mmCIF file of C-alpha atoms in Angstrom:
data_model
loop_
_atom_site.group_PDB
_atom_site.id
_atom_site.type_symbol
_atom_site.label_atom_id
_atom_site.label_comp_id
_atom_site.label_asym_id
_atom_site.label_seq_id
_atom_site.Cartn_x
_atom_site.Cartn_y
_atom_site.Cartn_z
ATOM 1 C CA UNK A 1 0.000 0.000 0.000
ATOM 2 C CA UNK A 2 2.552 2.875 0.961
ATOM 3 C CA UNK A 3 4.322 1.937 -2.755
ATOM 4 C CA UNK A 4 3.543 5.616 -3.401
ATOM 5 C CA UNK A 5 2.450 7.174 -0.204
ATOM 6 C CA UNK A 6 4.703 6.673 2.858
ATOM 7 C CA UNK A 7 2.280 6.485 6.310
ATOM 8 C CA UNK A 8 1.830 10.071 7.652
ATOM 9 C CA UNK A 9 1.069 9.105 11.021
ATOM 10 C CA UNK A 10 4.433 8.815 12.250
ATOM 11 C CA UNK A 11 5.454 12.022 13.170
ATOM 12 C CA UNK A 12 1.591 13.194 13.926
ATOM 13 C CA UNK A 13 -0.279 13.109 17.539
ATOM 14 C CA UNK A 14 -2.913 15.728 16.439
ATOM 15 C CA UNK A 15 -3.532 18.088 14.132
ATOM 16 C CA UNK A 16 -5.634 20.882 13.575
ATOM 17 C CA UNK A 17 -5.830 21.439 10.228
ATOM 18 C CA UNK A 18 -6.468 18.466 7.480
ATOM 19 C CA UNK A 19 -5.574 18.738 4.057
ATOM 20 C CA UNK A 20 -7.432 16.093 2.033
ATOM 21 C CA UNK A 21 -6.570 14.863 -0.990
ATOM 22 C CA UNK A 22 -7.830 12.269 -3.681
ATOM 23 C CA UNK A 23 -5.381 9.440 -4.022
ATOM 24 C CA UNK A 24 -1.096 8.803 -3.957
ATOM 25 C CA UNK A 25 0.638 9.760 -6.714
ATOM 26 C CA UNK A 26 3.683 8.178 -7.758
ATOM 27 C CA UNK A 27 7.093 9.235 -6.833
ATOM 28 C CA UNK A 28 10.482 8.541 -8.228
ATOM 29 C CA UNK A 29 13.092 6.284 -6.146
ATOM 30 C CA UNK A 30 14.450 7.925 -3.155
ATOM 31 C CA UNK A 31 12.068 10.989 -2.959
ATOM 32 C CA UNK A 32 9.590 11.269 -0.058
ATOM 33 C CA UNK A 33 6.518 9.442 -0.206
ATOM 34 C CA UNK A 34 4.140 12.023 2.082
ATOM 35 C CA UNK A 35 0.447 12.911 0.706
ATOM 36 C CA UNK A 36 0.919 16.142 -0.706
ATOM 37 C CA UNK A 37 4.184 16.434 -0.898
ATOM 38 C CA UNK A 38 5.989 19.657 -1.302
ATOM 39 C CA UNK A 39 7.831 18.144 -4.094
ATOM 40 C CA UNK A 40 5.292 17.874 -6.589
ATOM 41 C CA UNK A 41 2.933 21.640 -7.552
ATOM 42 C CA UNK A 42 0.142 20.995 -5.731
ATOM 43 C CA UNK A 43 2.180 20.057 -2.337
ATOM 44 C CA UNK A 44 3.678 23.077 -2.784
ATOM 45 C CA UNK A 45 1.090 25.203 -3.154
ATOM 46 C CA UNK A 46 -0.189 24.114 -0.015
ATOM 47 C CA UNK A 47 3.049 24.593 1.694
ATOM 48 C CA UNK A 48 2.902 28.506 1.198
ATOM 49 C CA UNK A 49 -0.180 28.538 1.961
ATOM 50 C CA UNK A 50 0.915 26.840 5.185
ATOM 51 C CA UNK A 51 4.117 28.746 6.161
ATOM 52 C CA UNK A 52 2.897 32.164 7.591
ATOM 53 C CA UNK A 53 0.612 30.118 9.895
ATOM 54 C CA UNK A 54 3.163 27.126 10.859
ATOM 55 C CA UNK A 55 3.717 28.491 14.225
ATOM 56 C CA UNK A 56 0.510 28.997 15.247
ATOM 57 C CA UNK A 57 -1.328 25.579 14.021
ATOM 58 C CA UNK A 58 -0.775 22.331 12.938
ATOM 59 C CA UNK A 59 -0.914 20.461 9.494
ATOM 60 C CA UNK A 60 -1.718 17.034 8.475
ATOM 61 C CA UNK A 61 -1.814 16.094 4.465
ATOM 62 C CA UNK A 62 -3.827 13.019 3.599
ATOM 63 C CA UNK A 63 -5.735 11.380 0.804
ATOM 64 C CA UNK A 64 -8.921 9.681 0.498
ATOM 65 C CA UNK A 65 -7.552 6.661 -1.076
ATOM 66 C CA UNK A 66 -4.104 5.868 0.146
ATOM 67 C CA UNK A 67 -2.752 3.787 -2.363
ATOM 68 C CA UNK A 68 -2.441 5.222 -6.406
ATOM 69 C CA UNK A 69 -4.835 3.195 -8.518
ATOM 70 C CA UNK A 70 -2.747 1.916 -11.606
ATOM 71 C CA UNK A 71 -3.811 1.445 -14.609
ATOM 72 C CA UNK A 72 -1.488 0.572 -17.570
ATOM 73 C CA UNK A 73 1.525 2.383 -15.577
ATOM 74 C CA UNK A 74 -0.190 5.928 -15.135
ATOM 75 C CA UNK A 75 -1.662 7.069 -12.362
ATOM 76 C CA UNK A 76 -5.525 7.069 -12.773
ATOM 77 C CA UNK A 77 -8.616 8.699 -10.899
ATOM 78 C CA UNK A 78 -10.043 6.137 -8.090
ATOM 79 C CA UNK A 79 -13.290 4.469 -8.524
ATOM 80 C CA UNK A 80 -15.846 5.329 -5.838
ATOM 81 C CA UNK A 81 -16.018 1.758 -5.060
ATOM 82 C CA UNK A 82 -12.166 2.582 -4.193
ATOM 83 C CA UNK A 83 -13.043 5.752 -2.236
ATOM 84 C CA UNK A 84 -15.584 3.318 -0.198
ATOM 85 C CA UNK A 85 -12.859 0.591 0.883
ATOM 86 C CA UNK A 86 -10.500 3.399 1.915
ATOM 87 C CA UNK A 87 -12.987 5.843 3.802
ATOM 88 C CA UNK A 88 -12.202 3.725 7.021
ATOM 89 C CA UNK A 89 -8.679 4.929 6.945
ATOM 90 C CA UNK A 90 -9.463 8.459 6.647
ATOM 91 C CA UNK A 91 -12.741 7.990 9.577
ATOM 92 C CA UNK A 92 -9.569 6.923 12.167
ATOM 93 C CA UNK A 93 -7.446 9.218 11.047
ATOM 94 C CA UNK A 94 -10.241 11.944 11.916
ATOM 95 C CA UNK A 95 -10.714 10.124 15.226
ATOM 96 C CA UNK A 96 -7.259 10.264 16.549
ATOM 97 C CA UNK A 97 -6.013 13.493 15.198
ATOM 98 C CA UNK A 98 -8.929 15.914 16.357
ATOM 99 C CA UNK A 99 -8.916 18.105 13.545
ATOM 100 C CA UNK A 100 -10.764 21.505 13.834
ATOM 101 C CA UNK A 101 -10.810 22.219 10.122
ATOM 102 C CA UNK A 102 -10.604 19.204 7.541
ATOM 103 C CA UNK A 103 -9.800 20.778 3.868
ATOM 104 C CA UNK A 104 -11.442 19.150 1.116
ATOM 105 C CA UNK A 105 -9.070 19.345 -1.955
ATOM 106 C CA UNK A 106 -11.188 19.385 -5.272
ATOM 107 C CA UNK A 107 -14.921 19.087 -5.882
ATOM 108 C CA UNK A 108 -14.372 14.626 -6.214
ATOM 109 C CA UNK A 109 -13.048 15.035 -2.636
ATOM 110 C CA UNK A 110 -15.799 17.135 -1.346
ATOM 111 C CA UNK A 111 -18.595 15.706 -2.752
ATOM 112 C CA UNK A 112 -17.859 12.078 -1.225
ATOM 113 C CA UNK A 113 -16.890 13.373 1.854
ATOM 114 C CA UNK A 114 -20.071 15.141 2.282
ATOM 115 C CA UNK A 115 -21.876 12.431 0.698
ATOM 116 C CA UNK A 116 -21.155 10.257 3.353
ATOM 117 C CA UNK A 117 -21.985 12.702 6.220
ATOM 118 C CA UNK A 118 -25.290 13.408 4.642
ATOM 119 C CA UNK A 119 -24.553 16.314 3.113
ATOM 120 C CA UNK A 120 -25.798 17.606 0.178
ATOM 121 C CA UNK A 121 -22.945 17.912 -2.933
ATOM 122 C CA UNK A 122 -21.111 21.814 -3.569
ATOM 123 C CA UNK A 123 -20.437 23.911 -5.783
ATOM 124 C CA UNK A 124 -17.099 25.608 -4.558
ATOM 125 C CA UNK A 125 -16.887 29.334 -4.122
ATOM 126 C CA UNK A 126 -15.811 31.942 -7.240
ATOM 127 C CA UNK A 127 -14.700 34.473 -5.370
ATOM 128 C CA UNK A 128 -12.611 31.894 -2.661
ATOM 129 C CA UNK A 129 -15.322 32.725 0.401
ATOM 130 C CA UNK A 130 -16.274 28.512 0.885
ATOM 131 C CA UNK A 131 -18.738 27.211 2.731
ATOM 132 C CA UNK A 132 -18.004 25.330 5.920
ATOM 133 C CA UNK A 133 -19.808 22.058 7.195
ATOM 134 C CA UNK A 134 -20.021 21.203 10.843
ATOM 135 C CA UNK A 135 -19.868 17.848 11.584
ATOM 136 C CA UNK A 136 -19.350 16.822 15.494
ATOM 137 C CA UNK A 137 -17.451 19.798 16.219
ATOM 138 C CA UNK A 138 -15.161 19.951 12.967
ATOM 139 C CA UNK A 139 -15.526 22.082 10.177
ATOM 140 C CA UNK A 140 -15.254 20.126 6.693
ATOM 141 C CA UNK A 141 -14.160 22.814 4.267
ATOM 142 C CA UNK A 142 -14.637 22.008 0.094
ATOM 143 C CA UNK A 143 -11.885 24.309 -1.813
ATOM 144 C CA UNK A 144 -10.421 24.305 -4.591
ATOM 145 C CA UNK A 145 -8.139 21.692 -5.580
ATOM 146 C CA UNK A 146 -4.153 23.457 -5.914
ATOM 147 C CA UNK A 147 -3.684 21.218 -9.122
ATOM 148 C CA UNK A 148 -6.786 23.497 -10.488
ATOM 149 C CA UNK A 149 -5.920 26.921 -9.485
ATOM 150 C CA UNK A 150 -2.228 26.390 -10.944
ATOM 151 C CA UNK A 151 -3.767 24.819 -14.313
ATOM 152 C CA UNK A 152 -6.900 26.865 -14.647
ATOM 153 C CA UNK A 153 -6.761 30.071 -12.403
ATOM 154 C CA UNK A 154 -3.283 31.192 -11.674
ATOM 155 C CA UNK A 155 -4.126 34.746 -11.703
ATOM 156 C CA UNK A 156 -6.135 33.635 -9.166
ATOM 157 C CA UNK A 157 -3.495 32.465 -6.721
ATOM 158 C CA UNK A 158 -2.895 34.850 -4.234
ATOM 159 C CA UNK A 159 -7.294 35.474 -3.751
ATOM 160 C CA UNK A 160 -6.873 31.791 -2.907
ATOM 161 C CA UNK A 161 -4.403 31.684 -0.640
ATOM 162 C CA UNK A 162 -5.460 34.548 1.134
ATOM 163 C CA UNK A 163 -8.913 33.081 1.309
ATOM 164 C CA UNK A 164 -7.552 29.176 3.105
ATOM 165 C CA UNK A 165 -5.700 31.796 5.421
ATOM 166 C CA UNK A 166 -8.258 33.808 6.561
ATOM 167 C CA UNK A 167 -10.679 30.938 6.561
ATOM 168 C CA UNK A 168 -7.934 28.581 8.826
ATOM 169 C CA UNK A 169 -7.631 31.472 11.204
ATOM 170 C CA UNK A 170 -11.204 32.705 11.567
ATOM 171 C CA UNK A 171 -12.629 28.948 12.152
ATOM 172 C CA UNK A 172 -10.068 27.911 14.813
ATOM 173 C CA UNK A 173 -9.276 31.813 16.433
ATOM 174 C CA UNK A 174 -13.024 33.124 16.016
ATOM 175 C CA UNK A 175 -13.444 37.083 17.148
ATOM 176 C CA UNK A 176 -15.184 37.251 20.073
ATOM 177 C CA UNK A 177 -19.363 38.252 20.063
ATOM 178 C CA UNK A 178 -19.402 35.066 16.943
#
């Protein structure tokens, strides 16, 4: 299974912030094997989204499906039947990390998730102002996925970071009279 994604729990005891991606990708000998690494675009997109607030929370990168589904030696998009098997992994992961705010990479990721709470699918935010879910004291946050804002909406970059900021910071640190 950890072929091309390494097991993040090792260095975690909680976290609050989740980063939730859709499956492993593959990785080339000797580089590290963490969801979301900062090695490929999309990992490190997320990273600078993450540094300014480092200090003051906590980070844990994850995918739905922990395992990339091969198909004739490419990386390919995991069935829902896929998603299904796996959701265990990601339910204990949510039990023993305590997140406060679980970020749903990419409309695929979202609308399972939510799908399985009950919840109704998304359509995720123009203008980077998202919607939060809260489900037994955690917020479950669908944004855009990185991979899309880099491909589709790179002028766009900096409205979304400062949007996952401000939306990190306002769910966990809430001003006082909300």
């Amino acid at each position: 299974m950890d072929i091309y994604q390494g097991p993040a729990l090792e260095r975690a005891k909680e976290a609050q912030i989740f980063w939730v991606g859709l499956s492993a990708v593959m990785f080339k000998e000797g580089q590290e094997k963490l969801p979301l690494s900062p090695l490929k675009s999309s990992g490190a997109l997320i990273h600078s989204i993450e540094a300014p607030l480092r200090p003051i929370f906590s980070f844990y990168k994850t995918n739905l499906v922990k395992c990339a589904p091969i198909e004739d030696d490419k990386v390919r998009y995991p069935l829902t039947h896929e998603m299904e098997k796996c959701f265990p992994n990601f339910e204990w992961e949510l039990k023993h990390l305590h997140p406060k705010v679980v970020l749903l990479l990419g409309k695929q990721v979202a609308d399972f998730v939510l799908k399985r709470f009950d919840l109704p699918k998304v359509t995720l935010a123009e203008h980077f102002q998202y919607h939060m879910f809260l489900i037994d004291g955690t917020y479950f946050v669908p944004v855009h996925h990185p991979s899309y804002m880099l491909i589709y909406k790179r002028r766009y970059i900096q409205q979304y970071i400062n949007g996952i900021q401000d939306l990190i910071s306002k769910s966990i640190c809430p001003k006082k009279g909300q």
